[in-house]
Tab-separated table of C-alpha atoms in Angstrom:
chain	number	residue	atom	x	y	z
A	1	UNK	CA	-61.089	-9.030	-43.153
A	2	UNK	CA	-61.365	-5.903	-45.290
A	3	UNK	CA	-58.398	-4.287	-46.951
A	4	UNK	CA	-58.954	-1.038	-45.001
A	5	UNK	CA	-58.923	-2.847	-41.655
A	6	UNK	CA	-55.661	-4.631	-42.494
A	7	UNK	CA	-54.054	-1.319	-43.500
A	8	UNK	CA	-55.250	0.337	-40.281
A	9	UNK	CA	-53.882	-2.458	-38.113
A	10	UNK	CA	-50.565	-2.330	-39.975
A	11	UNK	CA	-50.251	1.413	-39.408
A	12	UNK	CA	-51.180	0.980	-35.741
A	13	UNK	CA	-48.582	-1.798	-35.285
A	14	UNK	CA	-45.886	0.267	-36.995
A	15	UNK	CA	-46.609	3.267	-34.785
A	16	UNK	CA	-46.484	1.111	-31.654
A	17	UNK	CA	-43.157	-0.437	-32.725
A	18	UNK	CA	-41.683	3.007	-33.463
A	19	UNK	CA	-42.697	4.349	-30.060
A	20	UNK	CA	-41.375	1.228	-28.305
A	21	UNK	CA	-38.063	1.399	-30.187
A	22	UNK	CA	-37.620	5.082	-29.389
A	23	UNK	CA	-38.419	4.408	-25.754
A	24	UNK	CA	-35.973	1.511	-25.627
A	25	UNK	CA	-33.258	3.584	-27.277
A	26	UNK	CA	-33.817	6.435	-24.858
A	27	UNK	CA	-33.330	4.014	-21.941
A	28	UNK	CA	-30.215	2.384	-23.357
A	29	UNK	CA	-27.009	3.293	-21.510
A	30	UNK	CA	-24.445	5.274	-23.552
A	31	UNK	CA	-21.778	3.457	-25.561
A	32	UNK	CA	-18.864	5.766	-24.703
A	33	UNK	CA	-17.011	4.263	-21.680
A	34	UNK	CA	-16.586	7.589	-19.858
A	35	UNK	CA	-20.250	8.515	-20.396
A	36	UNK	CA	-21.331	5.009	-19.362
A	37	UNK	CA	-19.211	5.360	-16.213
A	38	UNK	CA	-20.810	8.725	-15.420
A	39	UNK	CA	-24.259	7.148	-15.857
A	40	UNK	CA	-23.360	4.182	-13.622
A	41	UNK	CA	-21.789	6.444	-11.013
A	42	UNK	CA	-24.971	8.506	-10.864
A	43	UNK	CA	-27.070	5.387	-10.492
A	44	UNK	CA	-25.018	3.246	-8.134
A	45	UNK	CA	-22.420	5.396	-6.374
A	46	UNK	CA	-23.874	8.863	-5.917
A	47	UNK	CA	-26.440	7.771	-3.345
A	48	UNK	CA	-23.604	7.044	-0.910
A	49	UNK	CA	-20.655	9.111	-2.107
A	50	UNK	CA	-22.477	12.164	-3.391
A	51	UNK	CA	-21.560	13.966	-6.610
A	52	UNK	CA	-18.018	13.180	-7.692
A	53	UNK	CA	-16.677	16.713	-7.206
A	54	UNK	CA	-17.334	16.364	-3.454
A	55	UNK	CA	-16.530	12.646	-3.241
A	56	UNK	CA	-13.468	10.664	-2.221
A	57	UNK	CA	-14.606	7.553	-4.090
A	58	UNK	CA	-11.603	6.131	-5.895
A	59	UNK	CA	-9.621	9.304	-5.302
A	60	UNK	CA	-6.025	8.869	-6.476
A	61	UNK	CA	-6.493	5.214	-7.429
A	62	UNK	CA	-5.707	4.054	-10.950
A	63	UNK	CA	-5.868	0.982	-13.136
A	64	UNK	CA	-6.150	-2.405	-11.463
A	65	UNK	CA	-6.043	-0.896	-7.968
A	66	UNK	CA	-9.148	1.179	-8.697
A	67	UNK	CA	-10.828	-1.699	-10.531
A	68	UNK	CA	-10.335	-4.097	-7.623
A	69	UNK	CA	-11.579	-1.511	-5.119
A	70	UNK	CA	-14.842	-1.283	-7.082
A	71	UNK	CA	-15.339	-4.992	-7.747
A	72	UNK	CA	-14.694	-5.984	-4.148
A	73	UNK	CA	-11.530	-7.984	-4.866
A	74	UNK	CA	-9.539	-5.577	-2.690
A	75	UNK	CA	-10.270	-3.221	0.172
A	76	UNK	CA	-12.331	-0.343	-1.140
A	77	UNK	CA	-16.063	0.179	-1.463
A	78	UNK	CA	-18.183	-1.492	1.204
A	79	UNK	CA	-20.364	-2.961	-1.552
A	80	UNK	CA	-18.933	-5.611	-3.882
A	81	UNK	CA	-20.052	-4.457	-7.330
A	82	UNK	CA	-18.277	-6.973	-9.585
A	83	UNK	CA	-20.477	-9.740	-10.950
A	84	UNK	CA	-17.846	-12.344	-10.024
A	85	UNK	CA	-18.080	-11.106	-6.425
A	86	UNK	CA	-21.867	-11.350	-6.379
A	87	UNK	CA	-22.526	-7.773	-7.492
A	88	UNK	CA	-24.633	-6.417	-10.387
A	89	UNK	CA	-21.925	-4.937	-12.659
A	90	UNK	CA	-20.298	-6.706	-15.585
A	91	UNK	CA	-16.670	-6.255	-16.609
A	92	UNK	CA	-17.369	-3.568	-19.200
A	93	UNK	CA	-19.389	-1.608	-16.651
A	94	UNK	CA	-16.585	-1.807	-14.058
A	95	UNK	CA	-14.173	-0.661	-16.783
A	96	UNK	CA	-16.500	2.246	-17.553
A	97	UNK	CA	-16.521	3.388	-13.923
A	98	UNK	CA	-12.721	3.203	-13.923
A	99	UNK	CA	-12.627	5.256	-17.142
A	100	UNK	CA	-14.962	7.912	-15.709
A	101	UNK	CA	-13.076	8.311	-12.413
A	102	UNK	CA	-9.701	8.308	-14.169
A	103	UNK	CA	-10.872	10.898	-16.736
A	104	UNK	CA	-12.126	13.146	-13.935
A	105	UNK	CA	-8.839	12.928	-12.035
A	106	UNK	CA	-6.676	13.511	-15.099
A	107	UNK	CA	-8.747	16.511	-16.170
A	108	UNK	CA	-8.913	17.900	-12.651
A	109	UNK	CA	-12.649	18.346	-13.113
A	110	UNK	CA	-15.707	16.890	-14.863
A	111	UNK	CA	-14.903	15.120	-18.154
A	112	UNK	CA	-16.544	16.464	-21.302
A	113	UNK	CA	-19.851	14.620	-21.776
A	114	UNK	CA	-21.416	17.193	-24.135
A	115	UNK	CA	-21.911	14.635	-26.901
A	116	UNK	CA	-23.529	11.991	-24.707
A	117	UNK	CA	-27.126	11.537	-23.639
A	118	UNK	CA	-27.532	10.005	-20.188
A	119	UNK	CA	-30.936	8.320	-19.835
A	120	UNK	CA	-32.827	8.118	-16.562
A	121	UNK	CA	-31.343	5.456	-14.352
A	122	UNK	CA	-33.647	2.647	-13.188
A	123	UNK	CA	-34.922	2.882	-9.623
A	124	UNK	CA	-32.475	1.656	-7.011
A	125	UNK	CA	-33.169	-1.579	-5.230
A	126	UNK	CA	-33.589	-1.208	-1.443
A	127	UNK	CA	-30.730	-3.601	-0.599
A	128	UNK	CA	-28.256	-1.396	-2.472
A	129	UNK	CA	-29.224	1.750	-0.573
A	130	UNK	CA	-26.751	2.692	2.131
A	131	UNK	CA	-27.998	3.128	5.675
A	132	UNK	CA	-26.264	4.580	8.725
A	133	UNK	CA	-25.593	1.033	9.910
A	134	UNK	CA	-23.708	-0.187	6.861
A	135	UNK	CA	-22.018	2.900	5.461
A	136	UNK	CA	-19.372	5.264	6.732
A	137	UNK	CA	-17.893	7.874	4.378
A	138	UNK	CA	-14.196	7.489	3.673
A	139	UNK	CA	-12.010	10.308	4.919
A	140	UNK	CA	-8.693	11.120	3.242
A	141	UNK	CA	-6.416	14.149	3.455
A	142	UNK	CA	-7.043	16.996	1.026
A	143	UNK	CA	-3.617	18.629	0.550
A	144	UNK	CA	-2.834	21.311	-1.995
A	145	UNK	CA	-1.506	19.728	-5.209
A	146	UNK	CA	1.639	20.878	-6.982
A	147	UNK	CA	0.706	23.247	-9.789
A	148	UNK	CA	3.011	23.916	-12.750
A	149	UNK	CA	2.521	27.330	-14.326
A	150	UNK	CA	5.465	27.617	-16.725
A	151	UNK	CA	3.988	27.177	-20.241
A	152	UNK	CA	7.295	25.914	-21.656
A	153	UNK	CA	7.516	23.150	-19.047
A	154	UNK	CA	3.824	22.300	-19.452
A	155	UNK	CA	4.384	21.808	-23.192
A	156	UNK	CA	7.336	19.476	-22.550
A	157	UNK	CA	5.730	17.381	-19.826
A	158	UNK	CA	2.122	17.152	-21.014
A	159	UNK	CA	2.614	13.973	-23.078
A	160	UNK	CA	5.894	12.624	-21.692
A	161	UNK	CA	5.719	10.790	-18.331
A	162	UNK	CA	9.519	10.607	-17.988
A	163	UNK	CA	9.831	14.356	-18.549
A	164	UNK	CA	7.028	14.985	-16.043
A	165	UNK	CA	8.785	12.712	-13.564
A	166	UNK	CA	12.077	14.569	-14.023
A	167	UNK	CA	10.369	17.886	-13.339
A	168	UNK	CA	8.518	16.542	-10.299
A	169	UNK	CA	11.733	15.018	-8.968
A	170	UNK	CA	13.411	18.416	-9.288
A	171	UNK	CA	10.540	20.182	-7.563
A	172	UNK	CA	9.803	17.664	-4.826
A	173	UNK	CA	12.876	15.464	-4.253
A	174	UNK	CA	15.936	17.540	-5.158
A	175	UNK	CA	15.934	19.568	-1.947
A	176	UNK	CA	16.885	16.453	0.076
A	177	UNK	CA	18.369	14.018	-2.453
A	178	UNK	CA	20.027	16.537	-4.809
A	179	UNK	CA	20.576	15.401	-8.397
A	180	UNK	CA	19.427	11.810	-8.926
A	181	UNK	CA	22.932	10.801	-10.052
A	182	UNK	CA	24.229	11.761	-6.605
A	183	UNK	CA	22.342	9.140	-4.606
A	184	UNK	CA	20.501	6.895	-7.104
A	185	UNK	CA	17.837	5.998	-4.563
A	186	UNK	CA	16.172	3.539	-6.938
A	187	UNK	CA	19.278	1.487	-7.698
A	188	UNK	CA	18.452	-2.215	-7.397
A	189	UNK	CA	14.804	-1.618	-6.464
A	190	UNK	CA	11.819	-2.832	-8.456
A	191	UNK	CA	8.995	-0.572	-9.599
A	192	UNK	CA	6.642	-1.506	-6.757
A	193	UNK	CA	9.239	-0.827	-4.052
A	194	UNK	CA	10.061	2.604	-5.515
A	195	UNK	CA	6.390	3.522	-5.785
A	196	UNK	CA	5.603	2.392	-2.238
A	197	UNK	CA	8.534	4.352	-0.802
A	198	UNK	CA	7.428	7.546	-2.566
A	199	UNK	CA	3.772	7.130	-1.647
A	200	UNK	CA	4.178	5.952	1.953
A	201	UNK	CA	7.576	7.331	3.013
A	202	UNK	CA	9.901	5.472	5.392
A	203	UNK	CA	9.091	5.212	9.088
A	204	UNK	CA	11.813	6.433	11.399
A	205	UNK	CA	13.417	8.674	8.766
A	206	UNK	CA	12.828	12.157	7.367
A	207	UNK	CA	11.425	10.598	4.170
A	208	UNK	CA	7.808	11.709	4.329
A	209	UNK	CA	4.880	10.116	2.552
A	210	UNK	CA	4.372	12.041	-0.689
A	211	UNK	CA	1.295	10.192	-1.963
A	212	UNK	CA	-2.020	12.024	-1.910
A	213	UNK	CA	-3.767	9.335	0.156
A	214	UNK	CA	-1.041	9.496	2.802
A	215	UNK	CA	-1.092	13.261	3.267
A	216	UNK	CA	1.389	14.234	0.537
A	217	UNK	CA	0.698	16.438	-2.472
A	218	UNK	CA	1.475	13.999	-5.304
A	219	UNK	CA	-1.358	12.286	-7.128
A	220	UNK	CA	-1.038	8.725	-8.370
A	221	UNK	CA	-0.257	9.900	-11.913
A	222	UNK	CA	2.543	12.115	-10.587
A	223	UNK	CA	4.027	9.336	-8.443
A	224	UNK	CA	3.965	7.096	-11.538
A	225	UNK	CA	5.832	9.785	-13.468
A	226	UNK	CA	8.624	9.990	-10.864
A	227	UNK	CA	8.863	6.188	-10.880
A	228	UNK	CA	9.087	6.264	-14.690
A	229	UNK	CA	11.910	8.835	-14.522
A	230	UNK	CA	13.882	6.790	-11.957
A	231	UNK	CA	13.437	3.548	-13.903
A	232	UNK	CA	14.464	5.284	-17.150
A	233	UNK	CA	17.588	6.638	-15.426
A	234	UNK	CA	18.517	3.201	-14.066
A	235	UNK	CA	17.853	1.472	-17.381
A	236	UNK	CA	20.164	3.888	-19.205
A	237	UNK	CA	22.671	4.172	-16.394
A	238	UNK	CA	22.684	7.911	-17.038
A	239	UNK	CA	20.427	10.935	-17.181
A	240	UNK	CA	17.706	10.582	-19.863
A	241	UNK	CA	18.044	13.088	-22.717
A	242	UNK	CA	15.654	15.792	-21.529
A	243	UNK	CA	15.629	19.607	-21.739
A	244	UNK	CA	17.766	21.302	-19.108
A	245	UNK	CA	14.890	23.526	-18.075
A	246	UNK	CA	13.320	20.547	-16.303
A	247	UNK	CA	16.254	20.316	-13.906
A	248	UNK	CA	16.339	23.921	-12.710
A	249	UNK	CA	15.338	23.774	-9.023
A	250	UNK	CA	12.653	26.197	-7.888
A	251	UNK	CA	13.496	29.051	-5.539
A	252	UNK	CA	13.893	27.452	-2.109
A	253	UNK	CA	11.030	27.898	0.314
A	254	UNK	CA	12.476	28.400	3.826
A	255	UNK	CA	9.687	26.248	5.259
A	256	UNK	CA	10.560	23.425	2.889
A	257	UNK	CA	14.171	23.407	4.088
A	258	UNK	CA	13.238	22.627	7.682
A	259	UNK	CA	13.983	19.093	8.847
A	260	UNK	CA	10.902	16.935	8.617
A	261	UNK	CA	9.833	15.665	12.056
A	262	UNK	CA	10.317	11.948	12.588
A	263	UNK	CA	7.184	9.913	12.965
A	264	UNK	CA	6.931	8.735	16.554
A	265	UNK	CA	6.054	5.050	16.852
A	266	UNK	CA	5.329	3.794	20.380
A	267	UNK	CA	7.376	0.842	21.684
A	268	UNK	CA	6.037	-2.634	21.008
A	269	UNK	CA	4.587	-4.039	24.216
A	270	UNK	CA	3.856	-7.710	24.791
A	271	UNK	CA	3.856	-10.427	27.450
A	272	UNK	CA	7.039	-12.491	27.619
A	273	UNK	CA	5.327	-15.527	29.169
A	274	UNK	CA	2.732	-15.588	26.389
A	275	UNK	CA	5.487	-15.162	23.818
A	276	UNK	CA	7.309	-18.155	25.306
A	277	UNK	CA	4.228	-20.348	24.890
A	278	UNK	CA	3.759	-19.148	21.303
A	279	UNK	CA	7.434	-19.735	20.562
A	280	UNK	CA	7.164	-23.338	21.708
A	281	UNK	CA	4.099	-23.859	19.519
A	282	UNK	CA	5.172	-22.107	16.315
A	283	UNK	CA	8.912	-21.324	16.286
A	284	UNK	CA	10.861	-23.878	18.264
A	285	UNK	CA	10.807	-26.508	15.504
A	286	UNK	CA	13.061	-24.323	13.311
A	287	UNK	CA	14.804	-21.924	15.697
A	288	UNK	CA	15.554	-24.500	18.376
A	289	UNK	CA	14.960	-24.897	22.080
A	290	UNK	CA	15.331	-21.581	23.868
A	291	UNK	CA	16.090	-19.770	20.613
A	292	UNK	CA	19.535	-21.354	20.331
A	293	UNK	CA	19.115	-22.289	16.682
A	294	UNK	CA	18.451	-25.480	14.722
A	295	UNK	CA	17.568	-25.575	11.038
A	296	UNK	CA	17.022	-21.796	11.278
A	297	UNK	CA	19.330	-19.205	12.914
A	298	UNK	CA	19.424	-18.743	16.666
A	299	UNK	CA	17.497	-15.815	18.078
A	300	UNK	CA	19.591	-15.022	21.150
A	301	UNK	CA	21.458	-12.187	19.499
A	302	UNK	CA	21.955	-8.449	19.290
A	303	UNK	CA	19.391	-6.860	16.999
A	304	UNK	CA	21.461	-4.268	15.173
A	305	UNK	CA	18.714	-1.778	14.492
A	306	UNK	CA	17.684	1.657	15.677
A	307	UNK	CA	14.356	0.138	16.697
A	308	UNK	CA	14.857	-3.599	17.320
A	309	UNK	CA	11.236	-3.990	18.392
A	310	UNK	CA	9.973	-2.744	15.015
A	311	UNK	CA	12.541	-4.811	13.115
A	312	UNK	CA	11.539	-8.009	14.908
A	313	UNK	CA	7.826	-7.316	14.558
A	314	UNK	CA	8.150	-6.631	10.833
A	315	UNK	CA	10.180	-9.822	10.319
A	316	UNK	CA	7.639	-11.968	12.160
A	317	UNK	CA	4.638	-10.353	10.498
A	318	UNK	CA	5.989	-10.222	6.918
A	319	UNK	CA	8.426	-13.135	6.858
A	320	UNK	CA	11.740	-13.170	5.008
A	321	UNK	CA	11.397	-13.413	1.189
A	322	UNK	CA	13.526	-16.142	-0.359
A	323	UNK	CA	13.787	-18.126	2.875
A	324	UNK	CA	11.733	-20.662	4.812
A	325	UNK	CA	10.574	-17.937	7.222
A	326	UNK	CA	6.861	-17.397	6.488
A	327	UNK	CA	4.745	-14.334	7.191
A	328	UNK	CA	2.850	-14.940	10.416
A	329	UNK	CA	0.506	-11.943	10.172
A	330	UNK	CA	-2.204	-14.164	8.702
A	331	UNK	CA	-2.025	-16.696	11.548
A	332	UNK	CA	-1.138	-14.619	14.593
A	333	UNK	CA	-2.910	-11.477	15.721
A	334	UNK	CA	-1.150	-8.267	16.733
A	335	UNK	CA	-1.101	-9.110	20.443
A	336	UNK	CA	0.494	-12.518	19.786
A	337	UNK	CA	3.172	-11.048	17.490
A	338	UNK	CA	3.933	-8.346	20.072
A	339	UNK	CA	4.368	-11.032	22.740
A	340	UNK	CA	6.893	-12.846	20.545
A	341	UNK	CA	8.720	-9.535	20.069
A	342	UNK	CA	8.858	-9.074	23.847
A	343	UNK	CA	10.311	-12.578	24.231
A	344	UNK	CA	13.036	-12.069	21.631
A	345	UNK	CA	13.989	-8.730	23.147
A	346	UNK	CA	14.219	-10.512	26.494
A	347	UNK	CA	16.537	-13.018	24.835
A	348	UNK	CA	18.725	-10.389	23.215
A	349	UNK	CA	22.314	-9.943	24.372
A	350	UNK	CA	21.349	-6.718	26.130
A	351	UNK	CA	18.831	-8.532	28.294
A	352	UNK	CA	19.841	-8.899	31.985
A	353	UNK	CA	18.488	-12.443	31.887
A	354	UNK	CA	20.778	-13.442	29.011
A	355	UNK	CA	23.737	-11.570	30.489
A	356	UNK	CA	23.270	-13.472	33.758
A	357	UNK	CA	23.056	-16.775	31.870
A	358	UNK	CA	26.148	-15.860	29.849
A	359	UNK	CA	28.105	-14.978	32.989
A	360	UNK	CA	27.151	-18.290	34.583
A	361	UNK	CA	28.251	-20.148	31.459
A	362	UNK	CA	31.572	-18.304	31.325
A	363	UNK	CA	32.260	-18.966	35.030
A	364	UNK	CA	31.563	-22.696	34.754
A	365	UNK	CA	35.144	-23.784	33.735
A	366	UNK	CA	36.678	-21.879	36.692
A	367	UNK	CA	34.238	-23.527	39.049
A	368	UNK	CA	35.174	-26.966	37.729
A	369	UNK	CA	38.890	-26.148	38.070
A	370	UNK	CA	38.351	-25.140	41.683
A	371	UNK	CA	36.602	-28.430	42.409
A	372	UNK	CA	39.476	-30.323	40.787
A	373	UNK	CA	42.061	-28.495	42.947
A	374	UNK	CA	40.095	-29.281	46.117
A	375	UNK	CA	39.436	-32.943	45.378
A	376	UNK	CA	42.895	-33.819	44.000
A	377	UNK	CA	44.628	-33.882	47.435
A	378	UNK	CA	41.707	-35.804	48.904
A	379	UNK	CA	41.939	-38.380	46.153
A	380	UNK	CA	45.726	-38.698	46.551
A	381	UNK	CA	45.392	-39.143	50.324
A	382	UNK	CA	42.684	-41.806	49.887
A	383	UNK	CA	44.826	-43.637	47.326
A	384	UNK	CA	47.855	-43.723	49.742
A	385	UNK	CA	45.785	-45.122	52.588
A	386	UNK	CA	44.254	-47.788	50.362
A	387	UNK	CA	47.751	-48.812	49.253
């Protein structure tokens, strides 16, 4: 083989390798997590959810909650994307999607991707393409968020979650609860309980749901800030050292001072006879025959609650932490639990059936005394004749 031919082939091979390397590099996903997440969102998520500015995908979710909604470990996307759940995305790719969505939410708009190059995404596989049969867009409320305009307060709260929480508490909570020291609503509660109460509100009270997903105007980051402020207060046992300007309440809005309407929850309806059969199968071993108690408390009692039906249903469905009473929501459906509720309400002290039984029980000694008075002379007379 001539020297010229070898040189030509070498040059040709080098050129081919250079072109292949450049092509491979142009198709490589970006290294930056936020840019990688944007690339993955465009390739996997946009076909169903649309561009992120018009999407509700992951809206107001953060951290592990958002991660699990994407992977399929928790209720979220209809597709399970995590590789451990049978999906195509590895851990770092799930983390990148979380980073992209979180960056968008924190910025209130598209994150800065000016320094990143997003290559063309490979063609989608048919089985990952949503169809009208397997996809329904998620609908969530779109309330107006709280907007802080005071530059002094923005400077204080921008990098301090406790300070942000103090300001949000003053703006959103003070009008009902007054200064936190007055009521200390978080005293004795763990972080999760405080967060859930703020996000979801409390049924049957004027405490509304403040979380974005539940119709309120606080995003997840803002709820976390209020939780951080409350926990900091409880840890110190006093007001955290923060600028006084954070605790100046805004000018009252007359609309905001109106009493919040109570959420109306319809009465629990069930079939007593079905509840009785279920009680014998699942409850009688602990609570005793007829609900009169055994190793567990008796259930023929007054239910001291504004809504006894809801109290009983919650106790059956969720169990009693720290006791032998399990949560039955995983074993009994809603209709079965409601039937048990109807039975226990029937057994309550206000029930005509129980009142009638109680009256009969109370009258029993008088009835026996009457029998004794009647039969005593007869017995004496019979004894005299026999003698």
